CSV table of N, CA, C and O in Angstrom, one decimal:
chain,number,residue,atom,x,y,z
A,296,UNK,N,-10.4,56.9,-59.5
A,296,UNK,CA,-11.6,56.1,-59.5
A,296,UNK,C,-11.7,55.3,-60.8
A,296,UNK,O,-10.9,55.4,-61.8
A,297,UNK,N,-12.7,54.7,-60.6
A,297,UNK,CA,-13.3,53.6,-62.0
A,297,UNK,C,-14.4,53.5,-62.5
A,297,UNK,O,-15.3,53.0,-61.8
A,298,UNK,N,-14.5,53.9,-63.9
A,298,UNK,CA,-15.7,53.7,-64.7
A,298,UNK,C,-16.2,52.4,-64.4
A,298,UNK,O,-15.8,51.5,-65.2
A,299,UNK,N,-16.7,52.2,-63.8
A,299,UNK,CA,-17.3,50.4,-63.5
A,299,UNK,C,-17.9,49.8,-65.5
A,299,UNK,O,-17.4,48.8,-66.0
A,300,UNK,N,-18.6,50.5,-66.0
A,300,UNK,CA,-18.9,50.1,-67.4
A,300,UNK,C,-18.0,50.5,-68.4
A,300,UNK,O,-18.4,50.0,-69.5
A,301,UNK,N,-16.9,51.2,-68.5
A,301,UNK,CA,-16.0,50.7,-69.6
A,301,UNK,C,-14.9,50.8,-69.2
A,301,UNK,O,-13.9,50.7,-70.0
A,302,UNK,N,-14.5,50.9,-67.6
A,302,UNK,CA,-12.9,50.2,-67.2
A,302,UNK,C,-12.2,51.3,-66.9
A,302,UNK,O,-11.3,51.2,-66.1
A,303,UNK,N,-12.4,52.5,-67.4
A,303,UNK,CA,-11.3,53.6,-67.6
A,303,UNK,C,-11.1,53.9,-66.2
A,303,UNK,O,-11.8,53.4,-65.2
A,304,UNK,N,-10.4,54.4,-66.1
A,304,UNK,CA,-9.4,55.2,-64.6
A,304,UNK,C,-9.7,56.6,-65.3
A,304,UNK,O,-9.5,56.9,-66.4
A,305,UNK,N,-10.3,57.3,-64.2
A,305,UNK,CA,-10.6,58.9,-63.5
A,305,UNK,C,-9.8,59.5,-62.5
A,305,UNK,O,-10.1,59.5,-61.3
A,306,UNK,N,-8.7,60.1,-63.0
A,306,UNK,CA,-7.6,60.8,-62.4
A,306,UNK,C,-8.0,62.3,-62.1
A,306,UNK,O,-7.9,62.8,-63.2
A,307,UNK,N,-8.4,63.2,-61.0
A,307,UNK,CA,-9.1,63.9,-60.7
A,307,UNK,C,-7.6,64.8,-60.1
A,307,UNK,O,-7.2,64.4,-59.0
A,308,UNK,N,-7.0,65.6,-60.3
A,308,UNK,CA,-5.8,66.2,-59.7
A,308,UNK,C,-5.9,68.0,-59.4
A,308,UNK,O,-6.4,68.8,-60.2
A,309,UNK,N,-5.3,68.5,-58.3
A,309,UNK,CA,-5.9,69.7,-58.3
A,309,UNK,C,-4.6,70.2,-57.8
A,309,UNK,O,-3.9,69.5,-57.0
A,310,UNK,N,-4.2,71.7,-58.2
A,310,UNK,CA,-2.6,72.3,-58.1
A,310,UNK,C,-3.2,73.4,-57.7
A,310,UNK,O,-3.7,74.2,-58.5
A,311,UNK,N,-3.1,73.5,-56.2
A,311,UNK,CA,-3.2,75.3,-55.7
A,311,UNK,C,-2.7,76.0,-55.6
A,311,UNK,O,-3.1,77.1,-55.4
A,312,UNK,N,-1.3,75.5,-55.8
A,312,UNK,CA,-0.1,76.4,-56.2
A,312,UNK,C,-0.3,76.8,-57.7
A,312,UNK,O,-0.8,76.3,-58.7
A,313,UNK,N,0.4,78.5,-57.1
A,313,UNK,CA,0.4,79.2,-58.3
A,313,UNK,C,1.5,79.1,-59.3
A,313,UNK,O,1.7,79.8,-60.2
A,314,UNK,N,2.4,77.8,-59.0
A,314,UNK,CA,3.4,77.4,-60.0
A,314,UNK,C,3.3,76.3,-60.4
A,314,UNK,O,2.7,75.5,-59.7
A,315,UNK,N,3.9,75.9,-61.5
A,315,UNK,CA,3.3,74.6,-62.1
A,315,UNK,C,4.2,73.1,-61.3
A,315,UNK,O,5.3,73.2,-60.8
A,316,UNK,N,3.4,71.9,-61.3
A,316,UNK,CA,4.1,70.9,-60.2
A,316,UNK,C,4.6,69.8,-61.5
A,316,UNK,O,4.0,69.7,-62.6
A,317,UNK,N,5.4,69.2,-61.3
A,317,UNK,CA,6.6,68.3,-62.3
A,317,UNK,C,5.5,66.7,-61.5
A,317,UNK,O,5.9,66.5,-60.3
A,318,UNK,N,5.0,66.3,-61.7
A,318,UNK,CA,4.5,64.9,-61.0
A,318,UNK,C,4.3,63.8,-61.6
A,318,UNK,O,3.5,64.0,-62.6
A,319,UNK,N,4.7,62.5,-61.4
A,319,UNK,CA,5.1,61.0,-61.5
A,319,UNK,C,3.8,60.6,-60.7
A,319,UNK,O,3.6,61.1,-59.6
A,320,UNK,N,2.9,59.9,-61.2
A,320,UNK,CA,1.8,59.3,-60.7
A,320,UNK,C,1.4,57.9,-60.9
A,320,UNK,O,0.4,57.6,-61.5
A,321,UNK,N,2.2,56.9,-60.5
A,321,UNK,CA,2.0,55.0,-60.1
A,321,UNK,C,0.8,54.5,-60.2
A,321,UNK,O,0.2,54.2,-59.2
A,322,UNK,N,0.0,54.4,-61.4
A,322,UNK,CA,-1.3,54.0,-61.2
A,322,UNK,C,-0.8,51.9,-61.1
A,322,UNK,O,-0.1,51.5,-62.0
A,323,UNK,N,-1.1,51.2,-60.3
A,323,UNK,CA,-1.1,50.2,-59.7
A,323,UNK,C,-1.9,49.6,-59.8
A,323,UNK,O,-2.8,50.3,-59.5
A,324,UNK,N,-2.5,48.2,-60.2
A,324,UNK,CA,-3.8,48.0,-60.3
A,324,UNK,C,-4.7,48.4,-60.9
A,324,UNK,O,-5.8,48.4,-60.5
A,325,UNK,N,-4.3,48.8,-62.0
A,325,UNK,CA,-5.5,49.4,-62.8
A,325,UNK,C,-5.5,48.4,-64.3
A,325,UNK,O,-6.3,48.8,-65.1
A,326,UNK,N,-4.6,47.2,-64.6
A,326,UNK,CA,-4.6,46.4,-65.5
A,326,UNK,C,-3.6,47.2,-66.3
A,326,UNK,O,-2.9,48.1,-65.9
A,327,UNK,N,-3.9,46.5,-67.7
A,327,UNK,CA,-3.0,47.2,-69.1
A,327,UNK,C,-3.7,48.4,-69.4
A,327,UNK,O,-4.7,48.4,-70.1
A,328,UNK,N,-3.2,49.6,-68.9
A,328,UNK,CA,-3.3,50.9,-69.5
A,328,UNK,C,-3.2,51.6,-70.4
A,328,UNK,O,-2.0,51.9,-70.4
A,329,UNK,N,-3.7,52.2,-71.4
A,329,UNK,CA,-3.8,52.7,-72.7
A,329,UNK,C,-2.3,53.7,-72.8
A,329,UNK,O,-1.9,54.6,-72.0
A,330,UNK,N,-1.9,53.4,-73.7
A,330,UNK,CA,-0.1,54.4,-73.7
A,330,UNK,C,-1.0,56.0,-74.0
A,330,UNK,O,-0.1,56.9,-73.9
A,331,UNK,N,-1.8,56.3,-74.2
A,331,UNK,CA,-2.5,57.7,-73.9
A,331,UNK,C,-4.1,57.8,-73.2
A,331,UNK,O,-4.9,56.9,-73.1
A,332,UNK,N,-4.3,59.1,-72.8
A,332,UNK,CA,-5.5,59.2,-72.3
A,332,UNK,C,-5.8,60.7,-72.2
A,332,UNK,O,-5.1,61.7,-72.4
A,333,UNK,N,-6.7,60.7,-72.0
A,333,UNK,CA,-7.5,62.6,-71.9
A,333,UNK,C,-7.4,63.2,-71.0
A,333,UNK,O,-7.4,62.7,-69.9
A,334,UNK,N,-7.1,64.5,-71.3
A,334,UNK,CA,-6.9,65.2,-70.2
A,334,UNK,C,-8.0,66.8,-70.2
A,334,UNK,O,-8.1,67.4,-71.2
A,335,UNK,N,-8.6,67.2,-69.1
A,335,UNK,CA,-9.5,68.3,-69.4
A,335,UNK,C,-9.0,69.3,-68.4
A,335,UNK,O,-9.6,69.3,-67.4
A,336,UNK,N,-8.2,70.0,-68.4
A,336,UNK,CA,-7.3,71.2,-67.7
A,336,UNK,C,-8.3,72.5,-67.6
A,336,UNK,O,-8.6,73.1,-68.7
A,337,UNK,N,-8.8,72.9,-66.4
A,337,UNK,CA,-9.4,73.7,-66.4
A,337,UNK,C,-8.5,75.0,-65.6
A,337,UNK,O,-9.0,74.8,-64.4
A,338,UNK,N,-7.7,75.9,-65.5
A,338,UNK,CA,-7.0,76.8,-65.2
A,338,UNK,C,-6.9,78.5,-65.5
A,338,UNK,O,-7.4,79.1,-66.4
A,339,UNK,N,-6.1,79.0,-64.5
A,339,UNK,CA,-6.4,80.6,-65.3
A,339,UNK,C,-5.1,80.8,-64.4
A,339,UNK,O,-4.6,79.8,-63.9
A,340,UNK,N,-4.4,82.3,-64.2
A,340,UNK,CA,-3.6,82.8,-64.2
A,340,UNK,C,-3.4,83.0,-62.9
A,340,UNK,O,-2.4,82.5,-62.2
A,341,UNK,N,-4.9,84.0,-62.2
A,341,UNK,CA,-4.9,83.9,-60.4
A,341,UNK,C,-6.1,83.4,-60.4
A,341,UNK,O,-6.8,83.4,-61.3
A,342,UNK,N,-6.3,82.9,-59.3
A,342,UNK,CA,-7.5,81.6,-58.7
A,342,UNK,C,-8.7,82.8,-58.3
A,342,UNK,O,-9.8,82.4,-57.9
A,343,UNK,N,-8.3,84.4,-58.3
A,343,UNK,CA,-9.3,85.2,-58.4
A,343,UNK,C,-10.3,85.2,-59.5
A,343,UNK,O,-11.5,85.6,-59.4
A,344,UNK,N,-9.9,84.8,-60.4
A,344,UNK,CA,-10.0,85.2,-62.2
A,344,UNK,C,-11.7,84.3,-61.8
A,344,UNK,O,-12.1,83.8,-60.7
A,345,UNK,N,-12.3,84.6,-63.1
A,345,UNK,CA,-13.5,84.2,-63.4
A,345,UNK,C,-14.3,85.3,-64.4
A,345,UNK,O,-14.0,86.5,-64.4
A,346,UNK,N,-15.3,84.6,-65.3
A,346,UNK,CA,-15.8,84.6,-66.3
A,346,UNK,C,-16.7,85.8,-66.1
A,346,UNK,O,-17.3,85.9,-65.0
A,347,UNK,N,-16.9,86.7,-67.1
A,347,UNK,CA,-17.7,87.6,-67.6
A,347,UNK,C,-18.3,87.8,-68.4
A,347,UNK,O,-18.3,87.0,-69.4
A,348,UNK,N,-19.1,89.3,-68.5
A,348,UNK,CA,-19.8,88.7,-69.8
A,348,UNK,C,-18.9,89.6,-70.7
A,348,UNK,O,-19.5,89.6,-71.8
A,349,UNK,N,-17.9,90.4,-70.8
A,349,UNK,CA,-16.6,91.1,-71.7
A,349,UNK,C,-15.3,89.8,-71.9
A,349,UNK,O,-14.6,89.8,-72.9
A,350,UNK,N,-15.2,88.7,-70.8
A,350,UNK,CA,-14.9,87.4,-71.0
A,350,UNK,C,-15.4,86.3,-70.6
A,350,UNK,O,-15.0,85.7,-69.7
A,351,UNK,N,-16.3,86.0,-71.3
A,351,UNK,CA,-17.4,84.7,-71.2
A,351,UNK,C,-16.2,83.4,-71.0
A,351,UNK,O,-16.6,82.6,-70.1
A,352,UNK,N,-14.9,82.9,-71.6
A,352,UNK,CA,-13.9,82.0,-71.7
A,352,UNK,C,-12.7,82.5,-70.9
A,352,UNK,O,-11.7,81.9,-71.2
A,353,UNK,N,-12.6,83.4,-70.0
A,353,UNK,CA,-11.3,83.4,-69.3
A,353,UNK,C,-11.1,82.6,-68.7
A,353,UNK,O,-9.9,82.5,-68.5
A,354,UNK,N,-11.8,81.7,-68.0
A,354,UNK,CA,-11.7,80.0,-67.6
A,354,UNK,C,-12.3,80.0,-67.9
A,354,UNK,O,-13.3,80.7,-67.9
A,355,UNK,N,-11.9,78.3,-69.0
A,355,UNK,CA,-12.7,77.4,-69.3
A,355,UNK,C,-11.8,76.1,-69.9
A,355,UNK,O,-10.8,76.2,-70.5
A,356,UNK,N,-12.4,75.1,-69.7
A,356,UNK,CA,-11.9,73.9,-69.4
A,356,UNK,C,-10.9,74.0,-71.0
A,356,UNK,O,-11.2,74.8,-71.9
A,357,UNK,N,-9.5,73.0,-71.1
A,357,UNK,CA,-9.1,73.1,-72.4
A,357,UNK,C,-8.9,71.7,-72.3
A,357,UNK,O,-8.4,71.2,-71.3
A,358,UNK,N,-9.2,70.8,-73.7
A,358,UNK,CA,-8.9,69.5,-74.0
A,358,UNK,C,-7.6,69.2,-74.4
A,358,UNK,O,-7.3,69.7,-75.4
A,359,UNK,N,-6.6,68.2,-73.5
A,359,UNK,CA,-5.3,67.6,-74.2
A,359,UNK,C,-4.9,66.1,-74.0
A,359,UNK,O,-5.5,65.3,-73.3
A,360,UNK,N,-4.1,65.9,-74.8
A,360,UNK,CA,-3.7,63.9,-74.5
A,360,UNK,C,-2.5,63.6,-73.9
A,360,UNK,O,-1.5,64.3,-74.1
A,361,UNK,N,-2.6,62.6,-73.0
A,361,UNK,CA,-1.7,62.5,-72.3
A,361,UNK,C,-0.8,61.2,-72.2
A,361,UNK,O,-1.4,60.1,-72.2
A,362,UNK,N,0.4,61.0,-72.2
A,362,UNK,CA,1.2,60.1,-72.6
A,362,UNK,C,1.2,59.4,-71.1
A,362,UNK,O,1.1,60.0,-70.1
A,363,UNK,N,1.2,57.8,-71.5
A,363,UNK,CA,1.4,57.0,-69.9
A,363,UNK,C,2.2,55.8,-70.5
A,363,UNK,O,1.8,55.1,-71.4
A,364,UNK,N,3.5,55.7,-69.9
A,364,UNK,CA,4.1,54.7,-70.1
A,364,UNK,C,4.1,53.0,-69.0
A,364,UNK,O,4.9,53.0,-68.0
A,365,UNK,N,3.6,52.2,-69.1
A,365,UNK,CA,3.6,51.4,-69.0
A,365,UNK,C,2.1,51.8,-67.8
A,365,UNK,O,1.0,52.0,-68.2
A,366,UNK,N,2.5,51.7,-66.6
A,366,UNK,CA,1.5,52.7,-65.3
A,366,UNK,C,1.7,53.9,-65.1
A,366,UNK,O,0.9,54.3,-64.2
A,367,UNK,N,2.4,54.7,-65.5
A,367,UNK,CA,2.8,56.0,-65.2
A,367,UNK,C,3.1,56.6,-65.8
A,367,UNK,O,3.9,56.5,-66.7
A,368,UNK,N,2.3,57.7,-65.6
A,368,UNK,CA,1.7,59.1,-66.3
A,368,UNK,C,2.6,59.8,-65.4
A,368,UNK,O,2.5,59.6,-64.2
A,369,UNK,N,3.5,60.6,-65.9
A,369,UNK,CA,4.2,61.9,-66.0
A,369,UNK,C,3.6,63.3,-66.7
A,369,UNK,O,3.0,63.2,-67.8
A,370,UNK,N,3.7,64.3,-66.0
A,370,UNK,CA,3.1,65.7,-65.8
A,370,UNK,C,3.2,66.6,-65.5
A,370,UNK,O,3.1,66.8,-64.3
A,371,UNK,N,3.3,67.6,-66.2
A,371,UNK,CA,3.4,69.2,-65.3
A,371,UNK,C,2.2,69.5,-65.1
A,371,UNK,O,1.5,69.7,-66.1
A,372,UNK,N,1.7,69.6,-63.8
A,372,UNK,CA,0.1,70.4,-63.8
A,372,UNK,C,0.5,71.5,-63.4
A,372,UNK,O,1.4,71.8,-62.6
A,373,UNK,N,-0.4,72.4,-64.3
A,373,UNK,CA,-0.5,74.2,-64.5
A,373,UNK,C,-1.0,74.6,-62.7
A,373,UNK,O,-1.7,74.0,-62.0
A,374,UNK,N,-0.2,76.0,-62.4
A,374,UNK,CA,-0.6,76.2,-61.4
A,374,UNK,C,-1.5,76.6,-61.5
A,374,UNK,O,-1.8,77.0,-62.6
A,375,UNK,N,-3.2,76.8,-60.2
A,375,UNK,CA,-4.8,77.3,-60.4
A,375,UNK,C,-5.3,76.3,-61.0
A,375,UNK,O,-6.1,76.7,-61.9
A,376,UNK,N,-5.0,74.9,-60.8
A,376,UNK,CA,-6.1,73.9,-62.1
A,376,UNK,C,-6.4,73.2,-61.2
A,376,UNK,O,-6.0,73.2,-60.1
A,377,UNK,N,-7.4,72.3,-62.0
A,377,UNK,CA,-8.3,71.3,-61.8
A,377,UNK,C,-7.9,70.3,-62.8
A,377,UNK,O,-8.3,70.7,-63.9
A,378,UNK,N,-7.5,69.4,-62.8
A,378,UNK,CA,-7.4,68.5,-64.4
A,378,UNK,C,-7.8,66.9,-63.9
A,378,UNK,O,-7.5,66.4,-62.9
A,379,UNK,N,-8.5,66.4,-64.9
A,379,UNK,CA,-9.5,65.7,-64.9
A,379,UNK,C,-8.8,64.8,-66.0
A,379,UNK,O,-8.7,65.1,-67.2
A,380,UNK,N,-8.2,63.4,-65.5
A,380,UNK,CA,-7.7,62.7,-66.7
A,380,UNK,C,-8.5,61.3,-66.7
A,380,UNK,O,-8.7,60.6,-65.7
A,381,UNK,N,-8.7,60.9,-67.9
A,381,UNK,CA,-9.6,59.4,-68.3
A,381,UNK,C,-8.7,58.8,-69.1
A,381,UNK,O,-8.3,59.3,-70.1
A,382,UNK,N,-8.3,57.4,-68.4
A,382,UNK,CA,-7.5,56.8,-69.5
A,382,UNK,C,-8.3,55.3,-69.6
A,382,UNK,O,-9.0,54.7,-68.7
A,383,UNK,N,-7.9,54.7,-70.9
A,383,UNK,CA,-8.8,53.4,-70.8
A,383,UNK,C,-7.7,52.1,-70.2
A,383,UNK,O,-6.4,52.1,-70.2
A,384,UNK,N,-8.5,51.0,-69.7
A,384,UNK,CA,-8.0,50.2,-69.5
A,384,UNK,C,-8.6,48.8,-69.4
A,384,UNK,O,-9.8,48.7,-69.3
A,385,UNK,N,-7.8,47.8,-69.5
A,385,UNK,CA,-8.1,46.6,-69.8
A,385,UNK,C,-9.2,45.6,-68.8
A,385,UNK,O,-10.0,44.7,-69.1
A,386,UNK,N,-9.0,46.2,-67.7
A,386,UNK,CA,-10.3,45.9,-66.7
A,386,UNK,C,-11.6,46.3,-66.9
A,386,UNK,O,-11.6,47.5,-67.1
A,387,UNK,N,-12.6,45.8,-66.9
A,387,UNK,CA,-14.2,46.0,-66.8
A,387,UNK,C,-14.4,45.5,-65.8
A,387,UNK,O,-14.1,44.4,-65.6
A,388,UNK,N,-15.0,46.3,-64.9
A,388,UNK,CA,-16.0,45.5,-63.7
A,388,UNK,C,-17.2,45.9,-64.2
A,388,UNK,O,-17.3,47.0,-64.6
A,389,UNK,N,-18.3,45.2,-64.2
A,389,UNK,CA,-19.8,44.9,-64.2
A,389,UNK,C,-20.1,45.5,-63.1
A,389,UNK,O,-20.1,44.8,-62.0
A,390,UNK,N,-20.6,46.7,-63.0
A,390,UNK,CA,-21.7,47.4,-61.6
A,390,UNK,C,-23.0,46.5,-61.4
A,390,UNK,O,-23.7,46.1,-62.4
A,391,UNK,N,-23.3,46.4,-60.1
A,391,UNK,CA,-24.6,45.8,-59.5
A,391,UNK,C,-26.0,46.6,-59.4
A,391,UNK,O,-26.4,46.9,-58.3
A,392,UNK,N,-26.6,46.8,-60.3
A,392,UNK,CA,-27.0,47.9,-59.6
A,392,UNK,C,-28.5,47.1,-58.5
A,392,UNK,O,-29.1,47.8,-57.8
C-alpha cells in the first residue's frame, strides 16, 4: 500500500512457515525508491509462543533497515513473523478527503 501524505510504500509480509523464506520482491510503480527502508519484524520461535507476565517481551516487535536496490528489496523473512516494511518514495499523492 501507500501513504497517500508522504508517498512511502507499506510492505505488510507474513511467513507461516516455521523456516525462514529467501524472497525477491518487484516493487513496480512505486517511483524512485529510497536505497533503504524500515523494517518492524515481529516473530518468536513457535507461533504457540506469547507474552507473560515471567516474559512480558517473548514477542515483541524488533526494529531493522532494509536495503532496496533500484525496486527490489531482497530478504530472508524469519519463520512465525509478521514484518511490516516502510520505504520512502518519490511519489506523493494528495488524498481527497
Amino acid at each position: 500500500s501507500r501513504d497517500n501524505k508522504s508517498g512511502d510504500i507499506i510492505l505488510k509480509v507474513v511467513n507461516a512457515s516455521a523456516k525462514p523464506v529467501k524472497t525477491q520482491i518487484d516493487i513496480k510503480g512505486a517511483g524512485k525508491l529510497a536505497g533503504t527502508g524500515k523494517a518492524i519484524v515481529l516473530t518468536s520461535a513457535s507461533p504457540l509462543d506469547e507474552n507473560t507476565l515471567e516474559q512480558p517481551t517473548k514477542v515483541s516487535p524488533k526494529s531493522e533497515m532494509v536495503k532496496i536496490s533500484g525496486n527490489t528489496l531482497k530478504k530472508v523473512f524469519p519463520g512465525n513473523s509478521l514484518t511490516v516494511i516502510r520505504i520512502a518514495s518519490s511519489v506523493v499523492k494528495n488524498s481527497v478527503d
